[in-house]
XYZ file of C-alpha atoms in Angstrom:
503
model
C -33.276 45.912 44.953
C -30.250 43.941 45.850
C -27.021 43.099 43.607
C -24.477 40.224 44.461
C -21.182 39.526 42.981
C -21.048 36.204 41.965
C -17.547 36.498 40.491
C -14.391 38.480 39.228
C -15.036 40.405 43.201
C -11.169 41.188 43.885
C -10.375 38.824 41.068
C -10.255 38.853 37.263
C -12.690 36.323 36.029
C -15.803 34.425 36.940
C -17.854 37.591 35.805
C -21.566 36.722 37.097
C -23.874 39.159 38.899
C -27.587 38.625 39.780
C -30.062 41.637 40.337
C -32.923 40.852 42.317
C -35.854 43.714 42.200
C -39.242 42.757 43.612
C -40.370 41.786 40.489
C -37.463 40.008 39.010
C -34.378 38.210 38.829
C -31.574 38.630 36.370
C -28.220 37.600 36.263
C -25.835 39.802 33.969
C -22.829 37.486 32.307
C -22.169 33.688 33.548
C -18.591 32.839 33.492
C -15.964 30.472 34.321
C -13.315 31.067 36.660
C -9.810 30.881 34.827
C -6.193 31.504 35.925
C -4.399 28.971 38.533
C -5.829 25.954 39.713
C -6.767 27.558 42.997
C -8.903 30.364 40.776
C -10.954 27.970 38.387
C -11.868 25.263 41.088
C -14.501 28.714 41.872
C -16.417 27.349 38.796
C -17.174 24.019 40.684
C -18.685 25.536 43.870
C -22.538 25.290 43.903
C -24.908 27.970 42.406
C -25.215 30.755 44.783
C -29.026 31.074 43.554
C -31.574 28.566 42.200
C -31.697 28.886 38.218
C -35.018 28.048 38.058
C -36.006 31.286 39.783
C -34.212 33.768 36.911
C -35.852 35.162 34.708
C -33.533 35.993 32.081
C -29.381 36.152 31.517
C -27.600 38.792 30.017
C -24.212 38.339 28.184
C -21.830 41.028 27.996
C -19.328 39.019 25.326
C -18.385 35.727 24.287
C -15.151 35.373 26.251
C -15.526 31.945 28.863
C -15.081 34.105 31.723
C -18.651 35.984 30.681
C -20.303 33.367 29.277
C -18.713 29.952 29.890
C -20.864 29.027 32.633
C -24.004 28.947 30.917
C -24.278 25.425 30.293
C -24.023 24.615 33.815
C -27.107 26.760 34.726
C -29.380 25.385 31.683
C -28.081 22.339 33.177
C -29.473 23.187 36.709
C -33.387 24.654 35.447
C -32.457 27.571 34.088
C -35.113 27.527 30.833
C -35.467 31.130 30.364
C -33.306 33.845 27.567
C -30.113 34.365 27.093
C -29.596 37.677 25.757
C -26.656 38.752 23.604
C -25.605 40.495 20.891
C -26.017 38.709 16.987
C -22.154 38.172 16.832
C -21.439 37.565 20.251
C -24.459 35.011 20.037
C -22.473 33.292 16.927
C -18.981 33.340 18.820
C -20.347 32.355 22.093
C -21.732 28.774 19.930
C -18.231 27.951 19.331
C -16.541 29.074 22.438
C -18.993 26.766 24.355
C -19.442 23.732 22.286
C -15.282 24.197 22.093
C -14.868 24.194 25.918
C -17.275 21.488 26.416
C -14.419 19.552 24.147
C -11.376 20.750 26.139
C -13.329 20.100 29.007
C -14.083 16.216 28.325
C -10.211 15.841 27.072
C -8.946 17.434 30.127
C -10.858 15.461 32.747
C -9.434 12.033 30.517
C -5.720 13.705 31.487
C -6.354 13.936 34.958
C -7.398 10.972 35.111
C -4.945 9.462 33.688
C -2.710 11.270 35.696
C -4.443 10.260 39.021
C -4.235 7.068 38.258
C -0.755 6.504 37.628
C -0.302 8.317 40.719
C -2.334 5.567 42.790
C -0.511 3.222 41.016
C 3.131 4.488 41.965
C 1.376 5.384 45.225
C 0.582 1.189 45.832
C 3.530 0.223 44.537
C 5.475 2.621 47.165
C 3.022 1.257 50.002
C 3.800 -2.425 48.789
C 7.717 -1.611 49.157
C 7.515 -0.178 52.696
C 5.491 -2.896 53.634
C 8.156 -5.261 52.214
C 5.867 -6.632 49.859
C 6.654 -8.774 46.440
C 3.305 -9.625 45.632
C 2.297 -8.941 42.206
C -1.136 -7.567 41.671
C -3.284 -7.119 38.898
C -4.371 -3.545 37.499
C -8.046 -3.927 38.543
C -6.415 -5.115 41.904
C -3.903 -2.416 42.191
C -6.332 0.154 41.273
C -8.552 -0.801 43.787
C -5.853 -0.987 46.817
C -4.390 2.643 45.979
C -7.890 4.122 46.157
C -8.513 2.772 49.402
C -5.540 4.710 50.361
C -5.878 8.005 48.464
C -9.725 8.382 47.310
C -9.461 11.748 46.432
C -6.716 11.288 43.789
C -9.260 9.777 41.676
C -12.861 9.293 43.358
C -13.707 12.952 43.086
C -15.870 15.148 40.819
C -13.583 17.340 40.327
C -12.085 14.750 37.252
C -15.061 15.227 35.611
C -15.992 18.110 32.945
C -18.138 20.861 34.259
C -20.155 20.282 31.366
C -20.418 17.890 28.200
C -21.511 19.113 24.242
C -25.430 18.594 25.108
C -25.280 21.082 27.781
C -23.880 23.560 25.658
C -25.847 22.974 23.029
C -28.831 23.107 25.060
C -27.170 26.830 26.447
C -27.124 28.024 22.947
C -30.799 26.780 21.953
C -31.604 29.771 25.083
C -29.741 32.556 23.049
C -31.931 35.706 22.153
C -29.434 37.586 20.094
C -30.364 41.260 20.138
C -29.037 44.839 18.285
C -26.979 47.458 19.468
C -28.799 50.028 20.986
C -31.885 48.818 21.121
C -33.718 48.575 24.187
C -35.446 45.785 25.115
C -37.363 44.591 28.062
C -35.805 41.874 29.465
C -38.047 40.799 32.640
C -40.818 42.086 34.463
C -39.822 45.595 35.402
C -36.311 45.482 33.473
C -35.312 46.767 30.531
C -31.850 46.303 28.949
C -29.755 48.626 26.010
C -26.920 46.970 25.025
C -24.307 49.518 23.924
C -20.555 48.535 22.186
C -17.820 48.135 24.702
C -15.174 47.866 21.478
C -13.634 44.723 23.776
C -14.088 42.013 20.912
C -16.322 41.711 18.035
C -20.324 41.654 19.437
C -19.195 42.697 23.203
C -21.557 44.767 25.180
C -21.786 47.404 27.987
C -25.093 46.727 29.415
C -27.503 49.769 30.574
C -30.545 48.233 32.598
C -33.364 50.612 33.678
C -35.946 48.887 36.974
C -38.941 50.359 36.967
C -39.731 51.709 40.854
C -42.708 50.603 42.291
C -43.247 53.286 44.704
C -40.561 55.904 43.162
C -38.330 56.647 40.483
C -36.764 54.359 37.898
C -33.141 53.433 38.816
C -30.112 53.003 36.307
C -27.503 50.591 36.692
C -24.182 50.453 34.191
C -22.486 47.285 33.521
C -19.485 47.840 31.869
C -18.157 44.481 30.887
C -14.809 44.810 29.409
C -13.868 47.695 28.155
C -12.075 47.977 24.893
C -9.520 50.411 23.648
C -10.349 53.530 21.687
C -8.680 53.250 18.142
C -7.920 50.084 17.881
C -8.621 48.312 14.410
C -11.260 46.311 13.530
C -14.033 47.142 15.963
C -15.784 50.316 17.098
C -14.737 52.209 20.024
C -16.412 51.799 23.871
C -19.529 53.713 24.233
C -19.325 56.395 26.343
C -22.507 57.100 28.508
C -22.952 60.995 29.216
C -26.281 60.773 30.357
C -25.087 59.061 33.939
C -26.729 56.578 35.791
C -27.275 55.457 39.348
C -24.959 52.391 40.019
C -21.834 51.586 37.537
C -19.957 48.311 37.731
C -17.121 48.774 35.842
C -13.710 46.348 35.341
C -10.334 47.623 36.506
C -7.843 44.907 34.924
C -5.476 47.523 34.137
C -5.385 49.276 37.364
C -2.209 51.401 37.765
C -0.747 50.169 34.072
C -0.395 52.258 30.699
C -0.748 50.470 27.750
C 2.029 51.426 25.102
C 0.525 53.864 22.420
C -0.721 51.927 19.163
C 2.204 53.082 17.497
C 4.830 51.927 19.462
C 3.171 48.567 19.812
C 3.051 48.032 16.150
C 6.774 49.475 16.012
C 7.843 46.713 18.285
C 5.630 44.052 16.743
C 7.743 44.653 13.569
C 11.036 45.160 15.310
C 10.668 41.543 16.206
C 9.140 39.607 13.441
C 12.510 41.136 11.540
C 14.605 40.143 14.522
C 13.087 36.318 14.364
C 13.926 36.345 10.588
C 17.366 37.763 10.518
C 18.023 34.828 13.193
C 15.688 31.836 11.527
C 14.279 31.821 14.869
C 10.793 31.132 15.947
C 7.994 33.694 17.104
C 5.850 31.698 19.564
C 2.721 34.170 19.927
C 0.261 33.218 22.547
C -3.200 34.739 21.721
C -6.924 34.285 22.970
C -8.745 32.552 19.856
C -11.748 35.588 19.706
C -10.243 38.623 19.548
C -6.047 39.201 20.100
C -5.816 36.392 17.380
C -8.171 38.742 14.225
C -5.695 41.594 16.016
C -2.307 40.192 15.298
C -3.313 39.031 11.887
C -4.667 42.328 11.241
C -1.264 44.314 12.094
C 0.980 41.491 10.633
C -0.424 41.830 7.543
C -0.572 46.014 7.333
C 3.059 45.563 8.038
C 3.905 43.480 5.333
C 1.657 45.149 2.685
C 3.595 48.536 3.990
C 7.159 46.684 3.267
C 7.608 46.667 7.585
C 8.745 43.157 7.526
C 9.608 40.317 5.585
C 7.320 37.702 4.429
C 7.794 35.257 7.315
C 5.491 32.385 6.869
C 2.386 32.626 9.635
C 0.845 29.349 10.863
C -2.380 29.877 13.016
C -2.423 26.759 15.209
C -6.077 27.492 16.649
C -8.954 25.544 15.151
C -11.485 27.982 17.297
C -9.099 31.315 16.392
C -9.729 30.321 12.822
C -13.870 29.708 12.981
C -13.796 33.030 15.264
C -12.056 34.827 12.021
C -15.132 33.333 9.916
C -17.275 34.750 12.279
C -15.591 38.381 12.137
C -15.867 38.729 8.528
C -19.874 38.161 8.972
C -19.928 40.973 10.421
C -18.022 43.879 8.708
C -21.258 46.524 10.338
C -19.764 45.930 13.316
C -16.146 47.075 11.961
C -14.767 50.794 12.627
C -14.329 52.930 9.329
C -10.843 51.997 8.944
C -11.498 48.320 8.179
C -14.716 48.531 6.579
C -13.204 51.251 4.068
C -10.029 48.453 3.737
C -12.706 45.910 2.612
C -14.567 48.395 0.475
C -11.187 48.677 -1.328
C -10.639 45.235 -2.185
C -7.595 44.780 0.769
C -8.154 41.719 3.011
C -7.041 42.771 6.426
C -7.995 39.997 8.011
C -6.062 37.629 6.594
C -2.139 36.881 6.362
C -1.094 36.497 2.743
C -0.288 31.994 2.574
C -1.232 31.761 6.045
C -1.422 27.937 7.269
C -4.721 27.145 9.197
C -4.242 23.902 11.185
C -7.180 21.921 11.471
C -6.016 19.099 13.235
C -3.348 17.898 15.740
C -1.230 15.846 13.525
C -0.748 19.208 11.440
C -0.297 20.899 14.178
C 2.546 18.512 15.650
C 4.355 19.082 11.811
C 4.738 22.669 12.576
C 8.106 21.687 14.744
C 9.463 20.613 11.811
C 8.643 22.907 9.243
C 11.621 25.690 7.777
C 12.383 28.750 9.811
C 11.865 31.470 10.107
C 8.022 31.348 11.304
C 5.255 33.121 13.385
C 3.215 30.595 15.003
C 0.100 32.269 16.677
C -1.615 29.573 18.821
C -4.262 29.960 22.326
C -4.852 29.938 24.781
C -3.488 33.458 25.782
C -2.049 32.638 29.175
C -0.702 29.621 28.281
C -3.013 27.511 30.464
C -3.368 24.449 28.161
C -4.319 24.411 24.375
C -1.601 23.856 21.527
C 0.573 26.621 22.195
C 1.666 24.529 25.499
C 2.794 21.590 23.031
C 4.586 24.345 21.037
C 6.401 26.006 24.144
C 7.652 22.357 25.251
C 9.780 22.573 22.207
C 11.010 26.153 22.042
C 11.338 26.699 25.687
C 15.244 25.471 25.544
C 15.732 27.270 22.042
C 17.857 30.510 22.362
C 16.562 30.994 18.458
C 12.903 31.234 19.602
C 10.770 34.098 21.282
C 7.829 34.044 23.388
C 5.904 37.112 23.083
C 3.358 38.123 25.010
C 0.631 40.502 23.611
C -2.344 40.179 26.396
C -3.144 39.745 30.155
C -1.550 37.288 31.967
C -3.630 36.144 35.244
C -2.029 35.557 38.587
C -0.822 31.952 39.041
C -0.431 31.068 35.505
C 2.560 29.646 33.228
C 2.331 33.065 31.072
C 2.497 35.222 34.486
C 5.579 33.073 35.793
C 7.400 33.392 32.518
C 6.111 37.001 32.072
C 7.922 38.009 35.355
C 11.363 36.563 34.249
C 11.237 33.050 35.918
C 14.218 31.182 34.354
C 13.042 27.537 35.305
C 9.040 26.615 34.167
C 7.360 23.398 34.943
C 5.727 22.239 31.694
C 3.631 18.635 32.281
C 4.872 18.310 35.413
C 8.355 18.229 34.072
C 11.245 21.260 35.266
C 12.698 22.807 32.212
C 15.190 25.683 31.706
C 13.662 28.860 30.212
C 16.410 29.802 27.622
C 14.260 31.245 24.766
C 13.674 35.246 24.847
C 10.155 36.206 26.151
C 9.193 39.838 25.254
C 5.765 41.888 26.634
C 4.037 43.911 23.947
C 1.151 45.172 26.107
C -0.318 47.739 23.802
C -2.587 45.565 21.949
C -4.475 44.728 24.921
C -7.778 44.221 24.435
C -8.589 45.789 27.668
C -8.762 49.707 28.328
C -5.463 50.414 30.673
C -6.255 53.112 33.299
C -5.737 56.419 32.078
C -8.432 54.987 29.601
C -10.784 53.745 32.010
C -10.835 56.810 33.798
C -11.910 58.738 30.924
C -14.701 56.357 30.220
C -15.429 56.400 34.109
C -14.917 60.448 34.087
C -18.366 60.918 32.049
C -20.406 59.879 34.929
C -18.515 62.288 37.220
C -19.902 65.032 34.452
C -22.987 63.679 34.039
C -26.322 65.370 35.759
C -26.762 61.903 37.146
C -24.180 61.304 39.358
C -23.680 57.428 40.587
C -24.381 56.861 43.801
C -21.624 54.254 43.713
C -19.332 52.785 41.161
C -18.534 49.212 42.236
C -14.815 47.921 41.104
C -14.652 44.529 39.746
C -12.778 42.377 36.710
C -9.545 43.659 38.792
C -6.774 41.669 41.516
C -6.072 43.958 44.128
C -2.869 45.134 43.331
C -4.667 47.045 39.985
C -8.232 47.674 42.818
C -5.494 49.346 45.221
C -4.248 51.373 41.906
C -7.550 53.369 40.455
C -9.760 53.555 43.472
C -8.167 56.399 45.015
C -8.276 58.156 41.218
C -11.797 57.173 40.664
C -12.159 59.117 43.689
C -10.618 62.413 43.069
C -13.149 62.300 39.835
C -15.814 62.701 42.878
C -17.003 59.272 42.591
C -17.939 57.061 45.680
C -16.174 53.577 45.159
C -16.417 50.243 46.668
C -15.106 47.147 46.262
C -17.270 44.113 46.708
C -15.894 40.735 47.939
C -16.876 37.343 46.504
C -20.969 36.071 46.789
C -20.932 39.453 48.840
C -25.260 40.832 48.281
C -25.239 45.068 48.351
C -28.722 46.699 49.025
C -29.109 49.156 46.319
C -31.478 52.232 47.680
């Protein structure tokens, strides 16, 4: 039985892993690489493994960097499952069929961009060369590729993917229940178990059958969600052990702020925005930190925390994603379902504006402060809230706040660490609006609280025989190994397409 890391191996994203038994092969999540340029060109580098040789796929969540490479590999012969949970099955629909989209609109921009570039590239070439010929587009086109052909004449301007291939991904799903086991492929069988991450996500437990011996246990934990945070259930904790874990360390050596003091802050600064008819620029993942801001926003106003400061939700996908959520109030914690059962509507900001296109969402810059705007994508790697932050980034009145992970090499990280110049569009701007860091309402369990999740298999009667450390860079890697250690449990970090022999 072999395991290979296929992504987030000393990195965040690109979570992919295939299991090969002598029976079968399974890979467990598919996801894009995201982050800096240097990061998600990963998601254009051919298929370590043949799709048509897997048996089945399992999805941990709906989040692109689990499942966003799925159309690629239905693309490439894979015809078999996809299995998922019911609500991540329904998210994962619009996250793909949504990238697809961004995808096709962001290969037209580069482009674009390319091409001017060969054009000011010719005309430079014709001035050197002392030229005043004038040459038509077609012909000036033509002479600047022949002298840069990879500004243009590469694949990496096209989309990964286009809407059929998603579509075609989706068509594969097999959604499935919590805690019900299932078998999956020959010799596999697969419980998925809540990982309280986002709505639908998933810490997978697959048991191989041995063919000469005894069954072997491996624990993937996906990502791992908070205890006590609203909406969703808590992460399963597993005290019955298992052989192999592979568990995410994103928060490696940080402490998220307690709930409390999050939601103290949250309020501190909507009232600060409105005493100043400022601007709250809120960058938020659509599925997920988007329900979780709305949610706490609009406790604090029904408990008199903070004015009524109108909310405008610039995220077509963050508002579908809501739909989605209030399918599926079984999958709530008691706190929210009892909410519902009393008539209260956490999930929704009282006269919130939904944008629904990008003329509406252009007439937000001009609309009466104070406001919150809320807008993706979280790390401020393209989407609307880029368009917004080209307008506030000068404004002393506005305030970027950041309320999730920020990924090495992007906009939010550069801002995030105090940067006082930004490039936005490939233009240099000064950075004179406030940016704040709320960090506790991460999504993602910060260490103390991965260690206790981790700590049950130190307990357990079935010790791991290793607990491989993934979803992590290695500044947060360096950070909990040495405490997932002293717990008594043998680590190791994998590198990237690295294949472990699991005895």
């Amino acid at each position: 039985m072999k395991l290979q890391f296929l992504g987030a191996a000393t990195t965040v994203t690109g979570s992919q892993f295939l299991l090969t038994t002598a029976r079968a092969r399974v890979v467990i999540d598919c996801g894009l690489f995201q982050g800096s340029p240097a990061e998600s060109e990963r998601s254009r580098v051919q298929l370590a493994y043949d799709p048509t040789t897997i048996d089945a796929i399992l999805v941990t969540h709906a989040h692109l960097d689990h499942c966003g490479l799925l159309p690629v590999v239905a693309r490439e012969g894979f015809g078999g499952p996809i299995y998922l949970t019911r609500a991540s099955a329904d998210l994962a629909e619009l996250v793909l069929l949504d990238s697809a989209k961004v995808q096709r609109e962001q290969a037209r921009s580069r482009s674009r961009r390319a091409r001017r570039e060969a054009r000011r590239e010719a005309a430079r070439e014709r001035s050197r060369s002392g030229s005043v010929e004038t040459l038509s587009g077609r012909e000036d086109l033509e002479l600047s590729l022949r002298g840069q052909p990879a500004a243009i004449a590469t694949t990496d301007l096209e989309p990964l993917y286009d809407e059929d291939d998603a579509a075609a991904a989706v068509s594969q799903f097999h959604p499935v229940e919590y805690a019900s086991g299932l078998r999956v492929a020959p010799g596999i069988q697969a419980t998925f178990l809540d990982a309280g991450h986002i709505l639908g996500s998933a810490i997978i437990v697959i048991d191989v059958e041995g063919s000469d011996g005894p069954s072997r246990r491996l624990v993937f934990s996906g990502d791992l969600g908070r205890p006590h945070t609203p909406i969703i259930g808590d992460p399963t904790a597993i005290v019955d052990g298992a052989d192999y874990v592979v568990m995410e360390t994103t928060y490696g050596g940080r402490e998220h702020e307690p709930e409390a003091e999050a939601v103290r802050l949250l309020a501190d600064v909507v009232r600060e925005v409105a005493a100043n008819a400022g601007v709250l620029l809120i960058p938020a993942f659509a599925i997920g930190r988007t329900q979780e801001i709305v949610w706490h926003l609009d406790r604090l106003l029904s408990a008199g925390e903070i004015p009524h400061v109108p909310l405008y939700l610039d995220s077509p996908m963050a508002s579908l994603a809501s739909d989605i959520y209030r399918r599926y109030p079984g999958y709530y914690d008691d706190e929210t379902y009892q909410l519902l059962a009393s008539g209260e509507t956490p999930l929704d900001y009282p006269d919130a504006r939904v944008t629904t296109d990008a003329q509406q969402s252009r007439a937000i810059a001009g609309a009466p402060r104070p406001m919150v705007i809320v807008a993706s994508s979280g790390m401020l790697t393209g989407g609307r809230v880029v368009s917004h932050l080209r307008d506030l980034i000068d404004d002393p009145d506005a305030l970027l706040l950041f309320v999730g992970y920020q990924g090495e090499g992007t906009l939010g990280a550069h801002l995030q660490s105090g940067a006082r110049r930004a490039r936005i569009d490939g233009v240099e701007r000064e950075v004179r609006c406030g940016i704040r860091t709320i960090s506790g309402f991460s999504a993602h369990a910060d260490e103390s609280e991965l260690l206790d999740w981790v700590g049950h298999f130190a307990r357990a009667e079935r010790r791991p025989r290793t607990v491989f450390l993934v979803h992590g860079d290695p500044e947060a890697l360096d950070a909990i190994e040495p405490k997932v250690r002293e717990l008594g449990l043998p680590t190791y970090r994998p590198a990237w397409r690295e294949e472990v022999e699991l005895v």
